[in-house]
Structures are given as C-alpha cells and as structure tokens.
PDB file of C-alpha atoms in Angstrom:
ATOM      1  CA  GLU A  16      -0.317 -11.439  -1.059  1.00 73.00           C
ATOM      2  CA  VAL A  17      -0.078 -10.010  -4.553  1.00 78.00           C
ATOM      3  CA  VAL A  18       1.554  -6.773  -5.713  1.00 79.00           C
ATOM      4  CA  THR A  19       1.710  -5.153  -9.126  1.00 77.00           C
ATOM      5  CA  SER A  20       3.799  -2.280 -10.434  1.00 74.00           C
ATOM      6  CA  ASP A  21       1.293  -1.379 -13.163  1.00 77.00           C
ATOM      7  CA  VAL A  22      -1.763  -0.158 -11.252  1.00 76.00           C
ATOM      8  CA  GLN A  23      -4.809   0.549 -13.411  1.00 80.00           C
ATOM      9  CA  PRO A  24      -7.922   1.485 -11.418  1.00 81.00           C
ATOM     10  CA  LEU A  25     -11.462   1.893 -12.675  1.00 85.00           C
ATOM     11  CA  MET A  26     -13.289   4.279 -10.341  1.00 82.00           C
ATOM     12  CA  ASN A  27     -17.007   4.890  -9.979  1.00 84.00           C
ATOM     13  CA  ILE A  28     -17.384   8.666  -9.745  1.00 84.00           C
ATOM     14  CA  LYS A  29     -20.679   8.375  -7.849  1.00 87.00           C
ATOM     15  CA  THR A  30     -19.709   5.833  -5.185  1.00 86.00           C
ATOM     16  CA  GLY A  31     -15.923   5.987  -5.107  1.00 81.00           C
ATOM     17  CA  ASP A  32     -15.744   2.204  -5.568  1.00 84.00           C
ATOM     18  CA  VAL A  33     -12.496   1.069  -7.163  1.00 82.00           C
ATOM     19  CA  LEU A  34     -11.762  -1.992  -9.281  1.00 85.00           C
ATOM     20  CA  PHE A  35      -8.172  -2.756 -10.212  1.00 78.00           C
ATOM     21  CA  ILE A  36      -7.682  -4.218 -13.679  1.00 79.00           C
ATOM     22  CA  ASP A  37      -4.819  -5.624 -15.746  1.00 74.00           C
ATOM     23  CA  LEU A  38      -2.846  -7.618 -13.229  1.00 73.00           C
ATOM     24  CA  THR A  39      -0.610  -9.117 -15.925  1.00 76.00           C
ATOM     25  CA  GLU A  40       2.497  -7.786 -14.167  1.00 79.00           C
ATOM     26  CA  ALA A  41       1.346  -8.966 -10.726  1.00 81.00           C
ATOM     27  CA  LYS A  42       3.690 -11.012  -8.560  1.00 86.00           C
ATOM     28  CA  VAL A  43       2.943 -13.209  -5.575  1.00 85.00           C
ATOM     29  CA  ILE A  44       5.048 -12.364  -2.540  1.00 85.00           C
ATOM     30  CA  GLY A  45       5.577 -14.637   0.402  1.00 83.00           C
ATOM     31  CA  PHE A  46       6.301 -14.315   4.082  1.00 82.00           C
ATOM     32  CA  GLN A  47       8.137 -16.452   6.562  1.00 82.00           C
ATOM     33  CA  GLY A  48       6.656 -15.481   9.882  1.00 76.00           C
ATOM     34  CA  THR A  49       6.612 -11.678   9.857  1.00 75.00           C
ATOM     35  CA  HIS A  50       9.445 -11.273   7.344  1.00 81.00           C
ATOM     36  CA  LEU A  51       9.560 -11.324   3.559  1.00 86.00           C
ATOM     37  CA  LYS A  52      10.838 -14.603   2.104  1.00 86.00           C
ATOM     38  CA  LYS A  53      12.798 -12.931  -0.708  1.00 85.00           C
ATOM     39  CA  PRO A  54      14.650  -9.599  -0.425  1.00 82.00           C
ATOM     40  CA  ASP A  55      13.547  -8.706  -3.985  1.00 85.00           C
ATOM     41  CA  ASP A  56       9.939  -8.622  -2.794  1.00 87.00           C
ATOM     42  CA  GLU A  57      10.600  -5.351  -0.961  1.00 88.00           C
ATOM     43  CA  GLY A  58      11.241  -3.622  -4.294  1.00 87.00           C
ATOM     44  CA  LEU A  59       7.951  -4.952  -5.639  1.00 86.00           C
ATOM     45  CA  ILE A  60       6.087  -3.611  -2.619  1.00 86.00           C
ATOM     46  CA  VAL A  61       7.779  -0.203  -2.876  1.00 86.00           C
ATOM     47  CA  SER A  62       6.834  -0.009  -6.575  1.00 85.00           C
ATOM     48  CA  PHE A  63       3.228  -0.864  -5.724  1.00 83.00           C
ATOM     49  CA  CYS A  64       3.122   1.814  -2.988  1.00 83.00           C
ATOM     50  CA  ASN A  65       4.569   4.408  -5.350  1.00 83.00           C
ATOM     51  CA  GLU A  66       1.985   3.561  -8.015  1.00 82.00           C
ATOM     52  CA  MET A  67      -0.912   3.771  -5.550  1.00 81.00           C
ATOM     53  CA  LEU A  68       0.228   6.982  -3.868  1.00 82.00           C
ATOM     54  CA  ALA A  69       0.908   8.643  -7.225  1.00 84.00           C
ATOM     55  CA  LEU A  70      -2.797   8.266  -8.058  1.00 82.00           C
ATOM     56  CA  ILE A  71      -3.734  10.702  -5.275  1.00 83.00           C
ATOM     57  CA  PRO A  72      -4.103  14.291  -6.504  1.00 84.00           C
ATOM     58  CA  GLU A  73      -1.781  16.644  -4.630  1.00 84.00           C
ATOM     59  CA  GLU A  74      -4.675  18.766  -3.352  1.00 86.00           C
ATOM     60  CA  LEU A  75      -6.019  15.681  -1.558  1.00 84.00           C
ATOM     61  CA  TYR A  76      -2.728  14.843   0.185  1.00 82.00           C
ATOM     62  CA  PRO A  77      -3.891  16.182   3.596  1.00 83.00           C
ATOM     63  CA  VAL A  78      -7.070  14.071   3.495  1.00 85.00           C
ATOM     64  CA  ALA A  79      -5.212  11.000   2.230  1.00 83.00           C
ATOM     65  CA  ALA A  80      -2.459  11.450   4.813  1.00 82.00           C
ATOM     66  CA  ASP A  81      -4.986  11.556   7.665  1.00 83.00           C
ATOM     67  CA  ALA A  82      -6.797   8.459   6.349  1.00 85.00           C
ATOM     68  CA  LEU A  83      -3.542   6.548   5.927  1.00 81.00           C
ATOM     69  CA  LYS A  84      -2.316   7.522   9.399  1.00 80.00           C
ATOM     70  CA  ASP A  85      -5.622   6.316  10.888  1.00 83.00           C
ATOM     71  CA  GLU A  86      -5.343   2.991   9.046  1.00 81.00           C
ATOM     72  CA  LEU A  87      -1.730   2.466  10.126  1.00 78.00           C
ATOM     73  CA  LYS A  88      -2.624   3.272  13.748  1.00 79.00           C
ATOM     74  CA  ALA A  89      -5.481   0.772  13.580  1.00 80.00           C
ATOM     75  CA  MET A  90      -3.046  -1.841  12.293  1.00 74.00           C
ATOM     76  CA  GLU A  91      -0.639  -1.081  15.122  1.00 70.00           C
ATOM     77  CA  GLY A  92      -3.382  -1.801  17.642  1.00 66.00           C
ATOM     78  CA  ALA A  93      -4.609  -4.905  15.815  1.00 63.00           C
ATOM     79  CA  GLY A  94      -1.576  -6.920  16.888  1.00 57.00           C
ATOM     80  CA  THR A  95      -2.303  -6.405  20.577  1.00 52.00           C
ATOM     81  CA  GLY A  96      -5.484  -8.483  20.362  1.00 52.00           C
ATOM     82  CA  GLY A  97      -3.622 -11.441  18.922  1.00 45.00           C
ATOM     83  CA  VAL A  98      -4.627 -10.646  15.345  1.00 46.00           C
ATOM     84  CA  SER A  99      -1.961  -9.478  12.936  1.00 56.00           C
ATOM     85  CA  PHE A 100      -3.137  -7.985   9.646  1.00 63.00           C
ATOM     86  CA  LEU A 101       0.310  -7.238   8.228  1.00 69.00           C
ATOM     87  CA  SER A 102       3.777  -8.641   8.607  1.00 78.00           C
ATOM     88  CA  SER A 103       6.241  -6.387  10.389  1.00 80.00           C
ATOM     89  CA  ASP A 104       8.257  -6.018   7.160  1.00 83.00           C
ATOM     90  CA  LEU A 105       5.205  -4.960   5.158  1.00 82.00           C
ATOM     91  CA  TYR A 106       4.023  -2.558   7.861  1.00 81.00           C
ATOM     92  CA  SER A 107       7.473  -0.932   7.968  1.00 84.00           C
ATOM     93  CA  ILE A 108       7.532  -0.501   4.185  1.00 84.00           C
ATOM     94  CA  LEU A 109       4.068   1.095   4.205  1.00 82.00           C
ATOM     95  CA  ARG A 110       5.070   3.554   6.942  1.00 82.00           C
ATOM     96  CA  THR A 111       8.253   4.500   5.073  1.00 84.00           C
ATOM     97  CA  GLN A 112       6.544   4.962   1.719  1.00 82.00           C
ATOM     98  CA  ALA A 113       3.730   6.988   3.253  1.00 80.00           C
ATOM     99  CA  SER A 114       6.256   9.345   4.861  1.00 79.00           C
ATOM    100  CA  VAL A 115       7.761  10.024   1.431  1.00 76.00           C
ATOM    101  CA  TYR A 116       4.430  11.400   0.198  1.00 73.00           C
ATOM    102  CA  PHE A 117       2.894  12.708   3.406  1.00 73.00           C
ATOM    103  CA  SER A 118       5.353  14.440   5.693  1.00 68.00           C
ATOM    104  CA  ASP A 119       4.284  15.784   9.080  1.00 54.00           C
TER     105      ASP A 119
END
C-alpha cells in the first residue's frame, strides 16, 4: 500500500473520473498480519485521510458521509466471507478519520 500527504487530483468534470498525480512524497507502508509494521505509518495514513477528506466541499458532506459509511459497512462484511480488503489497523484509522469530518 502507498500513501501520500500531498494529494493532487485531476478530475474530469463530465465523468467524475479522478487521476492522482505527483506522488513524489508517497511512502510505502507495510503490514504484518492485520497490523502496521511501523508505528510511524499511522501518521502517514492520517495525513492521507485528512488530505482526501479536505477535498470534499462542505455542502457535499452529507452525500460523502453516506457513501463512506456504505463503503465501510461493505468492508466490515467482506471479512466474513474469508476475504479481507483492509487490515484491522487501517480500517480503524479510516473509521476514526471519517468521524472527524462526518459526525452522526
């Protein structure tokens, strides 16, 4: 997995497709089982989440919050079929960061 703290998206206004450019500050993070290998990696992930969530206009928070909640719920259920899309550490960080932006 790769994270970057300098997110620069190019967005197609007709299709909504997104291409992320300039990954010069990107870092590779590693996992041991379901846990991060290095404690410093959590800070990198938090920075990435903050960058991504800050791109969402405030008036779209309700829509984004619903979409994110649906994705996180889908990930919760994915583990029951024997397929794990995210480590438990990464999932926990995503839930925490999302709650900072999108409170119930």
